[in-house]
Short mmCIF file of C-alpha atoms and ligand atoms in Angstrom, two decimals:
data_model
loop_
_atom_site.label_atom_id
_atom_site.label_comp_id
_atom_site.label_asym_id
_atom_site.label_seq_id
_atom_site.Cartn_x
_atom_site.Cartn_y
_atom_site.Cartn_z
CA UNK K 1 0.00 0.00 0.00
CA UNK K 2 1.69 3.29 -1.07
CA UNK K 3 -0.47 5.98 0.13
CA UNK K 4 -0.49 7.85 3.59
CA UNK K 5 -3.37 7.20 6.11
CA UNK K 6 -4.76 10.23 7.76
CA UNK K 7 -6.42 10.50 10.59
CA UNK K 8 -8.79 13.35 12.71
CA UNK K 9 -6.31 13.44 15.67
CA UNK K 10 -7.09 16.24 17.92
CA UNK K 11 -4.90 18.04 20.19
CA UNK K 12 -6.72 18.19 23.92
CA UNK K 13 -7.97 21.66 22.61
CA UNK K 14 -11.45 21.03 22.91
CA UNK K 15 -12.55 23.50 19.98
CA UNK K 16 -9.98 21.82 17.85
CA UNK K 17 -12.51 20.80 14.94
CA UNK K 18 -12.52 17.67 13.82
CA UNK K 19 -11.27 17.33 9.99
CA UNK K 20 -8.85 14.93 8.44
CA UNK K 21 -5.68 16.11 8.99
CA UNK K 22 -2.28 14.34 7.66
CA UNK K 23 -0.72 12.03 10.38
CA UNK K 24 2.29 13.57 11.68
CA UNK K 25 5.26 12.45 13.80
CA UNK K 26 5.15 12.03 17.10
CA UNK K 27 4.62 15.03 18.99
CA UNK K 28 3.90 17.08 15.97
CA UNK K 29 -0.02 17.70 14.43
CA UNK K 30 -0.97 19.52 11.88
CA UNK K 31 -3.76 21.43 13.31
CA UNK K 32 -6.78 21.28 10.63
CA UNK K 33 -8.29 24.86 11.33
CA UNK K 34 -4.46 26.65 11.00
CA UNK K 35 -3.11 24.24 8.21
CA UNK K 36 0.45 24.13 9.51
CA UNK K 37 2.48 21.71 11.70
CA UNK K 38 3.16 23.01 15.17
CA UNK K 39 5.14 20.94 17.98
CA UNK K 40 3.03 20.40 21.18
CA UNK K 41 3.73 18.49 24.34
CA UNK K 42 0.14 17.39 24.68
CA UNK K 43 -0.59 13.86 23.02
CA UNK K 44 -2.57 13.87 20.00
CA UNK K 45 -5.72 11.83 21.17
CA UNK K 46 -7.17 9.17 18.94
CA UNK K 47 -11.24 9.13 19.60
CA UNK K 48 -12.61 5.35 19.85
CA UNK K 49 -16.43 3.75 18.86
CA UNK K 50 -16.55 0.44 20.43
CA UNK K 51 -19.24 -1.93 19.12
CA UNK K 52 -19.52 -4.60 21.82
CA UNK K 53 -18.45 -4.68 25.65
CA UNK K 54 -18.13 -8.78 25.98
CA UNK K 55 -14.92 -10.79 26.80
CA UNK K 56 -13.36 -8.83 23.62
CA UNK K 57 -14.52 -5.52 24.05
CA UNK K 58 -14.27 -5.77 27.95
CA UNK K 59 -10.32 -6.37 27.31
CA UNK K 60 -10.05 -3.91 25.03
CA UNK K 61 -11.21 -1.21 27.87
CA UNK K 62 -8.76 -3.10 30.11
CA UNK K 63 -6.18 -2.70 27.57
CA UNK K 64 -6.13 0.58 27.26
CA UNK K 65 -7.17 1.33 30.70
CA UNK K 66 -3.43 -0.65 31.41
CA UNK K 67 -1.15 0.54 28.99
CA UNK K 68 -2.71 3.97 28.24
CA UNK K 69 1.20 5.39 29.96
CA UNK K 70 3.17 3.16 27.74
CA UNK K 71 1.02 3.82 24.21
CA UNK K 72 1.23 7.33 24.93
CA UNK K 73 4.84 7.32 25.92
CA UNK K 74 5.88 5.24 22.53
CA UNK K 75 3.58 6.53 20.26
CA UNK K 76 2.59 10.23 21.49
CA UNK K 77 -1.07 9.64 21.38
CA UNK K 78 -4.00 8.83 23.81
CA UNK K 79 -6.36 6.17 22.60
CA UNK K 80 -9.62 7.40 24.20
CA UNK K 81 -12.96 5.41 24.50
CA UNK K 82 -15.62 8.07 23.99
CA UNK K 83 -18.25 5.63 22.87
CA UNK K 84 -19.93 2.05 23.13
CA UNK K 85 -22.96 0.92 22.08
CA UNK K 86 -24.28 -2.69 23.72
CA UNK K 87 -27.38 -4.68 23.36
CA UNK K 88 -28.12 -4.02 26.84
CA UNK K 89 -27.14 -0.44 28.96
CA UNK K 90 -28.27 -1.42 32.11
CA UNK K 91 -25.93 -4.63 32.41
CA UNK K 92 -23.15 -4.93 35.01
CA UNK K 93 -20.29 -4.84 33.64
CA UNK K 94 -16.75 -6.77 34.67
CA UNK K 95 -15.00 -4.22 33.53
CA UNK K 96 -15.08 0.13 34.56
CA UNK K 97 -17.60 1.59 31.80
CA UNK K 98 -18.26 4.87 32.03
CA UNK K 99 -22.27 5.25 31.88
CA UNK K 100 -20.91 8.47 29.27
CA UNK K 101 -20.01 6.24 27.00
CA UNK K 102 -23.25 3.69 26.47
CA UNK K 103 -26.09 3.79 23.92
CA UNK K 104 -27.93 0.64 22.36
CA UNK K 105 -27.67 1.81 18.66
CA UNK K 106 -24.68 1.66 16.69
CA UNK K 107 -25.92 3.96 15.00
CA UNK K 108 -24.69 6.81 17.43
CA UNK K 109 -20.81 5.17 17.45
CA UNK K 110 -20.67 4.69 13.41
CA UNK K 111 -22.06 8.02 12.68
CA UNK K 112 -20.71 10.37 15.34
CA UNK K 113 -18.60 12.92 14.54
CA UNK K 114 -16.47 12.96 17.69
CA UNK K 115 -15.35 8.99 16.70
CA UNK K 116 -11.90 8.70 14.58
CA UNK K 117 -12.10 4.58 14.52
CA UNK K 118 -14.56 1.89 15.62
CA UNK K 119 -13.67 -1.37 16.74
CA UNK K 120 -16.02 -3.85 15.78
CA UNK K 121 -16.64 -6.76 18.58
CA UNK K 122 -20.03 -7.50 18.79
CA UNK K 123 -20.00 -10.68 16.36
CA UNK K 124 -22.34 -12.10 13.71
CA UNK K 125 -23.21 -10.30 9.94
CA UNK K 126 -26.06 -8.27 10.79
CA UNK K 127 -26.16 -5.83 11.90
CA UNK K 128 -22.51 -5.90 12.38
CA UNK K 129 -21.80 -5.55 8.50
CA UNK K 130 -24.12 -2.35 7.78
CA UNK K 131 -22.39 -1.33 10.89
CA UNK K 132 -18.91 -1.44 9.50
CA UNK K 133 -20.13 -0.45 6.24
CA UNK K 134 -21.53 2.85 8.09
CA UNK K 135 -18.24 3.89 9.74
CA UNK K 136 -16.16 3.57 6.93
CA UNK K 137 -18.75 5.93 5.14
CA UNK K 138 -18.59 8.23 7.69
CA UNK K 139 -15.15 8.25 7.45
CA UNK K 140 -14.06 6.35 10.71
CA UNK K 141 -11.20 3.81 10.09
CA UNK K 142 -12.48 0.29 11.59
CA UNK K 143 -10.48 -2.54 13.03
CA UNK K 144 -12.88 -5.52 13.84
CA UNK K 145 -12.56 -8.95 15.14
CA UNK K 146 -15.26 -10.67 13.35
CA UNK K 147 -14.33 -13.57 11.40
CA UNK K 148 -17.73 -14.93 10.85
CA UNK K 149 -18.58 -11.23 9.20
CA UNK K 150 -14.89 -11.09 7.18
CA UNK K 151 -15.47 -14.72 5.70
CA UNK K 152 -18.60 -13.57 4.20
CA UNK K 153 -18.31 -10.09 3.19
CA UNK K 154 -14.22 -9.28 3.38
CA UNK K 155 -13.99 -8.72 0.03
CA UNK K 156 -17.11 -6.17 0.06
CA UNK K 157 -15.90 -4.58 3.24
CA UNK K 158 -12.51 -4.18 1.67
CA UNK K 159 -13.35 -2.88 -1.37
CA UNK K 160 -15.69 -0.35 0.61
CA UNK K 161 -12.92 1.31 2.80
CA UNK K 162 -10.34 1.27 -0.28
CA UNK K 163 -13.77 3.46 -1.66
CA UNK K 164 -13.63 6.07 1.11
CA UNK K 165 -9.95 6.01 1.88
CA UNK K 166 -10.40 4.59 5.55
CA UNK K 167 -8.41 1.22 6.83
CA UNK K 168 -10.36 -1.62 7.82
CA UNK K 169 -7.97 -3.86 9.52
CA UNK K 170 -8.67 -7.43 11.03
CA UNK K 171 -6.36 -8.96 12.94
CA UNK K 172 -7.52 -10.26 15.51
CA UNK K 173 -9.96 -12.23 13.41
CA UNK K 174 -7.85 -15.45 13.14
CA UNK K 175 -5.24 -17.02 15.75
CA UNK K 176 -5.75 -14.56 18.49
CA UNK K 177 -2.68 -12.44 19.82
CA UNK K 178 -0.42 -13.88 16.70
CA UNK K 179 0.37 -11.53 14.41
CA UNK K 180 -0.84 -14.04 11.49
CA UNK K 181 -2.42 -11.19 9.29
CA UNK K 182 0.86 -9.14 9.81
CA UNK K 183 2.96 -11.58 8.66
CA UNK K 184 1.06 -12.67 5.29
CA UNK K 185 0.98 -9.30 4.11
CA UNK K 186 3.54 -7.86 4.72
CA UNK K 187 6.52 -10.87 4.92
CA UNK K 188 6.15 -13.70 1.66
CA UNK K 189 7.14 -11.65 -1.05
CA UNK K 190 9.70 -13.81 -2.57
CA UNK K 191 8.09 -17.09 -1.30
CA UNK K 192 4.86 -18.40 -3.02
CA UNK K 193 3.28 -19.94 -0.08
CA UNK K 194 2.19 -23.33 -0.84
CA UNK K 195 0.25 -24.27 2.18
CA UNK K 196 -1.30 -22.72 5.65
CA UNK K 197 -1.91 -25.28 7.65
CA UNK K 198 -2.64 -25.23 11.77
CA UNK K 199 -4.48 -25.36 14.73
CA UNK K 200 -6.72 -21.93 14.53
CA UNK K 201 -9.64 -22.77 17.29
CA UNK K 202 -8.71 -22.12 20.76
CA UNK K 203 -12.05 -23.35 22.25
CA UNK K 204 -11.45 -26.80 20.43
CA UNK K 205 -7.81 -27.36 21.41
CA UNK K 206 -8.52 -26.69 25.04
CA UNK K 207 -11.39 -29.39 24.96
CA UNK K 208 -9.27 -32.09 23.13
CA UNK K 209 -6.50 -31.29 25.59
CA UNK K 210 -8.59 -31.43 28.71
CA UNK K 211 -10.71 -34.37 27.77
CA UNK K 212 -6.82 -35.96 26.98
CA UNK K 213 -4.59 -34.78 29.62
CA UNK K 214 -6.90 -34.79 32.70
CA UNK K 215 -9.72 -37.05 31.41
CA UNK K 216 -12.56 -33.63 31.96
CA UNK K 217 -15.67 -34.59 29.72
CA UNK K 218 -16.54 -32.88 26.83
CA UNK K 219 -19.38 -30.86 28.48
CA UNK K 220 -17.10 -30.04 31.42
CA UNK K 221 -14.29 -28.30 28.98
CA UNK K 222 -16.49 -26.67 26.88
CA UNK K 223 -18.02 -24.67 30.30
CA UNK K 224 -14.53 -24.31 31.10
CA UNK K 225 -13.93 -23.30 28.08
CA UNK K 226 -16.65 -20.98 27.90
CA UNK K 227 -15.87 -19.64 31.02
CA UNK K 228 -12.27 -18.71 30.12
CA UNK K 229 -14.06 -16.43 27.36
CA UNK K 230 -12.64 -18.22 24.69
CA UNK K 231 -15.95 -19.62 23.25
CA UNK K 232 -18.64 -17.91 20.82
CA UNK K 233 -21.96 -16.61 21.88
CA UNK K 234 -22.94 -19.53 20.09
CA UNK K 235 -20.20 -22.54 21.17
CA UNK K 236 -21.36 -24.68 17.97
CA UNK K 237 -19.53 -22.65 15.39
CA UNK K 238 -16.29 -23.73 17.73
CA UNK K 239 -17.31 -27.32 18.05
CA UNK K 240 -18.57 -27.82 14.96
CA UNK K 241 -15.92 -26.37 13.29
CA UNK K 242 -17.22 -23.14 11.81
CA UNK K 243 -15.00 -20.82 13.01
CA UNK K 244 -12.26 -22.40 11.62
CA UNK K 245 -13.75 -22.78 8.75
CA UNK K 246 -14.11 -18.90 8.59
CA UNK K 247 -10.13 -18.37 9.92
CA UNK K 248 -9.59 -20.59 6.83
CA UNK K 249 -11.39 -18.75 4.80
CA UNK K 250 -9.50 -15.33 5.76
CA UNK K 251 -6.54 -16.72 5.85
CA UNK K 252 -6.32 -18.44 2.34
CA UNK K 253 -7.12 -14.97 0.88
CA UNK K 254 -4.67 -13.33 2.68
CA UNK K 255 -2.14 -15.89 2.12
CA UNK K 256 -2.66 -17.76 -0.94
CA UNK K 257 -5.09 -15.16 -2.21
CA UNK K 258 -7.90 -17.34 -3.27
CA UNK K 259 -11.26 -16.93 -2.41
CA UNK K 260 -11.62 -20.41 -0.40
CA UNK K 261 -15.73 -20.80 -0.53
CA UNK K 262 -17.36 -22.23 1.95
CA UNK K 263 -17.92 -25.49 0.02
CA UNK K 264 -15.03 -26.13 -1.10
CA UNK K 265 -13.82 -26.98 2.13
CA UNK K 266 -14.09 -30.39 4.09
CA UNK K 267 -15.14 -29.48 7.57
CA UNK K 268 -15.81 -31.78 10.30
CA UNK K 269 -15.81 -30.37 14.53
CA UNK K 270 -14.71 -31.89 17.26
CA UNK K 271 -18.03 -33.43 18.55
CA UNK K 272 -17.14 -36.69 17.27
CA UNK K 273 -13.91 -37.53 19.35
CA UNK K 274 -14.30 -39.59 21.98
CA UNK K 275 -11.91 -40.32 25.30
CA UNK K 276 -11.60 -43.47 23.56
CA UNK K 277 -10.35 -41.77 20.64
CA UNK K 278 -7.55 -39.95 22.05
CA UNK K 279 -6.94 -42.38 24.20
CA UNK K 280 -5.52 -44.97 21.47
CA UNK K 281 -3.69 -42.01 19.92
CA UNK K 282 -1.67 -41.66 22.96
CA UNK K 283 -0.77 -45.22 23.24
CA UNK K 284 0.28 -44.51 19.47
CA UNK K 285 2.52 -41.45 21.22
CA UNK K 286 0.30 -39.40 19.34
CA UNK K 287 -2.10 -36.78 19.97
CA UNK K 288 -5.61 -35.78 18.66
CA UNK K 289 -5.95 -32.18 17.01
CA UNK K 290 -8.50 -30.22 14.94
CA UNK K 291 -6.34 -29.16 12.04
CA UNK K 292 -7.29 -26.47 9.38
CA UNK K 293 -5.53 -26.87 6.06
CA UNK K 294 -5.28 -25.74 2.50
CA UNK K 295 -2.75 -26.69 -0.14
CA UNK K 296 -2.40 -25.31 -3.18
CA UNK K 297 -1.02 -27.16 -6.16
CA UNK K 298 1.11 -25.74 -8.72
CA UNK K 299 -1.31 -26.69 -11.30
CA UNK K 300 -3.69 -24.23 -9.26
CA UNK K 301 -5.63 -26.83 -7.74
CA UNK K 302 -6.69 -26.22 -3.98
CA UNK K 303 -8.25 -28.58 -1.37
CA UNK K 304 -8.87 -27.60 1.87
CA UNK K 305 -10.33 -29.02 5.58
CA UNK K 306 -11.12 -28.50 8.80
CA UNK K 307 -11.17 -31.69 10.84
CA UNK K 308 -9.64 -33.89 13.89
CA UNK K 309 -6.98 -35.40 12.63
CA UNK K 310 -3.93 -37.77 14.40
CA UNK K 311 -0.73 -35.83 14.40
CA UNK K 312 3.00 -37.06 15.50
CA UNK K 313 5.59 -36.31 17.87
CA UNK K 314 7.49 -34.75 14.87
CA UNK K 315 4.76 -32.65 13.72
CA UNK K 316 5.03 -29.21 15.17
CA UNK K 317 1.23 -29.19 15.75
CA UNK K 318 1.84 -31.68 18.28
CA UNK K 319 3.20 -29.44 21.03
CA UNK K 320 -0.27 -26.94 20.77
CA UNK K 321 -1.51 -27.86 23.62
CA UNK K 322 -4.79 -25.63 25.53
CA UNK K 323 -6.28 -22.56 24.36
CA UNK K 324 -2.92 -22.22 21.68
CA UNK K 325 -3.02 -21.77 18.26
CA UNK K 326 -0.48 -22.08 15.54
CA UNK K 327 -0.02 -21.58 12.37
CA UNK K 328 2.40 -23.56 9.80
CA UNK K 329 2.89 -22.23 6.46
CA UNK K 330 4.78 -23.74 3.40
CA UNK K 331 6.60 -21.52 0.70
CA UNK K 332 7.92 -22.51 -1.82
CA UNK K 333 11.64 -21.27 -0.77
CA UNK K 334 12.05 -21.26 2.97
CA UNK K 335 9.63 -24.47 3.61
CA UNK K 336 7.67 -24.69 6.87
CA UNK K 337 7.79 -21.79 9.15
CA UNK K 338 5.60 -22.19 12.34
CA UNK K 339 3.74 -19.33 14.65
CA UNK K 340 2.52 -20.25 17.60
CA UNK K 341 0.46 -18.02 20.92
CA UNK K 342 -2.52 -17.78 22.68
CA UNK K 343 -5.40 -18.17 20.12
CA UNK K 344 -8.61 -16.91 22.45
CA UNK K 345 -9.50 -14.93 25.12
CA UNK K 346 -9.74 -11.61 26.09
CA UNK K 347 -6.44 -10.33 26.76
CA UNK K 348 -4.66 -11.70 23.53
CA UNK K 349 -7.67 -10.47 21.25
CA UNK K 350 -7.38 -7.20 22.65
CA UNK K 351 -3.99 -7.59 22.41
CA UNK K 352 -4.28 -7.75 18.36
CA UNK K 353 -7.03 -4.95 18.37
CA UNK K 354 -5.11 -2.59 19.55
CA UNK K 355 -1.52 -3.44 17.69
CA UNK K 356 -4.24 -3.06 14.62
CA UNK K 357 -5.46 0.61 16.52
CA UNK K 358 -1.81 1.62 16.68
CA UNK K 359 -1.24 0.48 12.31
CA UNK K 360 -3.63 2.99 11.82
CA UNK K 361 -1.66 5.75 13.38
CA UNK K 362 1.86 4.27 12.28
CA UNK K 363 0.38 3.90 8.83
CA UNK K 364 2.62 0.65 8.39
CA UNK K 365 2.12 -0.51 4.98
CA UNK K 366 1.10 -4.26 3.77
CA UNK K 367 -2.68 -3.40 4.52
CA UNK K 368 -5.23 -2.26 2.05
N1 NDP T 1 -13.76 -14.42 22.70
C1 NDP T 1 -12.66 -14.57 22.00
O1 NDP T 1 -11.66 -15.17 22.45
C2 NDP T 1 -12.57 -14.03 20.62
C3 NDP T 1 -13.65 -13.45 19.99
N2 NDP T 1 -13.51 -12.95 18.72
C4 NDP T 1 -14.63 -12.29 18.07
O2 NDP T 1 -14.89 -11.06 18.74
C5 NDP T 1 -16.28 -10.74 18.65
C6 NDP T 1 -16.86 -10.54 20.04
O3 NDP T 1 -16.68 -11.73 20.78
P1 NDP T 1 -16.95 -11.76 22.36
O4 NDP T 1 -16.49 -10.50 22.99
O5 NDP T 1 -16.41 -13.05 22.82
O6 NDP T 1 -18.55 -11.79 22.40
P2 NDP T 1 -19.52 -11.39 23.60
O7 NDP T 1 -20.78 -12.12 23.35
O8 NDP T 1 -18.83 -11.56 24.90
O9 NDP T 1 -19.76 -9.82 23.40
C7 NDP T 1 -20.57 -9.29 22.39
C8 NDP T 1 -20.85 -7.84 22.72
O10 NDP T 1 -21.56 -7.25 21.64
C9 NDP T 1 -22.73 -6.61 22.13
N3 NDP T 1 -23.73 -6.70 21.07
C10 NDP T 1 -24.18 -7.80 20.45
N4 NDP T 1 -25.09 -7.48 19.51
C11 NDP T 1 -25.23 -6.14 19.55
C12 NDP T 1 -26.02 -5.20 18.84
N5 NDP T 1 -26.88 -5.57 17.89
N6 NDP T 1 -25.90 -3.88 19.15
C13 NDP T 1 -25.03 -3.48 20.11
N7 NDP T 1 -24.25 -4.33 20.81
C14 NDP T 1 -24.36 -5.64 20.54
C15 NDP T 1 -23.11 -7.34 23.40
O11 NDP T 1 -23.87 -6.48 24.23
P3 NDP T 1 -24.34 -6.95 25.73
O12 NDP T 1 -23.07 -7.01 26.53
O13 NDP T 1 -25.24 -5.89 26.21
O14 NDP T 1 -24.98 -8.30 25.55
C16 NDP T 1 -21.73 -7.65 23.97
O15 NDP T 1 -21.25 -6.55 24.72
C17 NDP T 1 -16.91 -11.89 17.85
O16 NDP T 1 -16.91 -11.53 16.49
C18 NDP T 1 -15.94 -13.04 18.09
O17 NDP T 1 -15.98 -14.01 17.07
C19 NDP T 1 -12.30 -12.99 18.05
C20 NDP T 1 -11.21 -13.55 18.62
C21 NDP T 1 -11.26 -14.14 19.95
N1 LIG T 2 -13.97 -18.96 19.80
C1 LIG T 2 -12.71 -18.65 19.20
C2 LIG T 2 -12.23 -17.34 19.71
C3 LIG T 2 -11.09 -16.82 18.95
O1 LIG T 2 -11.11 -16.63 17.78
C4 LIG T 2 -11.70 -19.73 19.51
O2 LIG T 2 -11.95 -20.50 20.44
O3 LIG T 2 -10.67 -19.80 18.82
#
């Protein structure tokens, strides 16, 4: 990506209006209403629209509730919540909300003029999508974590902010805090990647582990699971493999850029392993994981799956163990390369939400 981001950073002048203005170094803004570049000691303050307040959104507040001294330290700017819209207002919340910041309709995050970026976490296509589709018309960068929306309307979404000039950046929709996005776009240049191939559902590798290492039943690590915050609203998309399905789905077009539809791929959960089952893989010295995979051939031929498959001491899925992920891919030059880290939850999401926050303002390039 060759052009230059910009971004409606305001000074903590509270009249400062709130036009584009070019993205400037640290500690220097070009102040919209003067149109020249003036030094100030006062960080340049970066206005946030959350969608969602759950496990993800929750640790984004944390996030930047912890590390608001060190981001504004390294990067001379304050990320500030100033909205956050939720199905339900009245809600306790685990984390400090300010009562300021709460509405029910998206609408007033995507459309408010006082919001520089949204982050998307409430999950699902609809309304999530018009959401998105509504910030980056109204000129609000977006970062999301949905990758039930991105498998299904990426492309649109894409094309939409490349429209209005805005970044719509999604890393935290596959493999949790690693930076798997990152790294396909912006690292295989030489390298025609053959193959992604890994463990991308942190819900399902926790279960197989559990039900493996310390004999919990399926329904008992699922709740634990759940519990931990790294399940979906809905638990069957990570069961029943769905959700890697979707990673798949993102990550093939980021990676092998293919569009990877939905049935061309194989995709069988977890719900059919049984103690038995991973039982008589470990008296193989094996192990039982659910393995999302895509090849493609040089004759252009792709096959892809999701499923539970047996893998070896030697295979470097073997050592994912627990809420994990990792991700293996094949070019054609360097062979396997393998990146591994936590792969749900709230703190690593976050985690990738905000590095994605901080791309916007850096203006890193590999991202359309
Ligand atoms: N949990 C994880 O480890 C990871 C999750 N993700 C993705 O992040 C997203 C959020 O997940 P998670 O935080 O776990 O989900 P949660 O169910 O915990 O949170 C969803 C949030 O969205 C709000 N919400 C839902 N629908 C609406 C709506 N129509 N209008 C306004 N607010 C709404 C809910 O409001 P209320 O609180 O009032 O119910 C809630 O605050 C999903 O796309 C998920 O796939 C990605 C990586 C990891
Ligand atoms: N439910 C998902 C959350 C992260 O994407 C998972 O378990 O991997």
């Amino acid at each position: 990506m060759s052009r230059t981001d910009s971004l409606a950073l305001r000074t903590d002048t509270p009249s400062t209006p709130a036009a584009s203005a070019p993205l400037s170094p640290r500690g220097d803004c070009a102040l919209p209403s003067l149109g020249r570049t003036v030094t100030t000691a006062v960080p340049d303050t970066l206005r946030i629209g959350l969608l969602g307040c759950g496990v993800v959104g929750g640790g984004v507040v944390e996030t930047l509730h912890q590390n608001a001294r060190h981001i504004e330290a390294e990067h001379g700017v304050r990320l500030d919540i100033v909205r956050a819209a939720v199905r339900d207002v009245q809600r306790e919340r685990s984390v400090h909300v300010r009562r300021s910041w709460l509405c029910s309709d998206w609408r007033e995050v995507c459309e408010a003029d006082d919001v520089d970026l949204v982050i998307e976490v409430m999950g699902g296509t609809s309304p999530a999508r018009e959401a998105i589709a509504t910030a980056l018309t109204h000129g609000k960068h977006v970062v999301t974590a949905n990758k039930q929306l991105l498998a299904a309307c990426g492309v649109e979404l894409q094309a939409l902010a490349a429209t209005v000039d805005r970044r719509l950046l999604f890393e935290a929709s596959v493999l949790g805090g690693i930076p798997a996005i990152h790294i396909l776009h912006t690292y295989f240049g030489a390298n025609r990647i053959r193959a992604l191939r890994g463990i991308v559902n942190g819900t399902s590798n926790y279960i197989l582990t559990q039900m493996a290492d310390t004999g919990l039943s399926f329904a008992d690590a699922l709740a634990e699971a759940q519990r931990l915050g790294y399940a979906e609203a809905d638990p069957s998309a990570d069961v029943e493999g769905y959700d890697a399905l979707y990673k798949l789905q993102i990550l093939a077009r980021c990676g092998l850029r293919i569009d990877l539809p939905e049935a061309a791929v194989t995709r069988v959960g977890i719900m059919g392993v049984t103690s038995a089952d991973l039982a008589a893989a470990k008296r193989l010295g094996c192990k039982v994981k659910h393995v999302a995979e895509v090849r493609l051939a040089a004759d252009g031929r792709v096959s892809a799956q999701v499923a539970p498959v047996v893998v070896a001491p030697s295979d470097p899925l073997y050592a994912i163990d627990g809420v994990q992920n990792a991700l293996v891919v094949t070019g054609d030059l360097v062979g396997d390369l393998t990146f591994a880290g936590p792969g749900a939850g709230a703190w690593p999401t976050a985690s990738a939400i905000v590095e994605d926050v901080l791309k916007v303002i850096k203006a890193v390039p590999g991202h359309s």
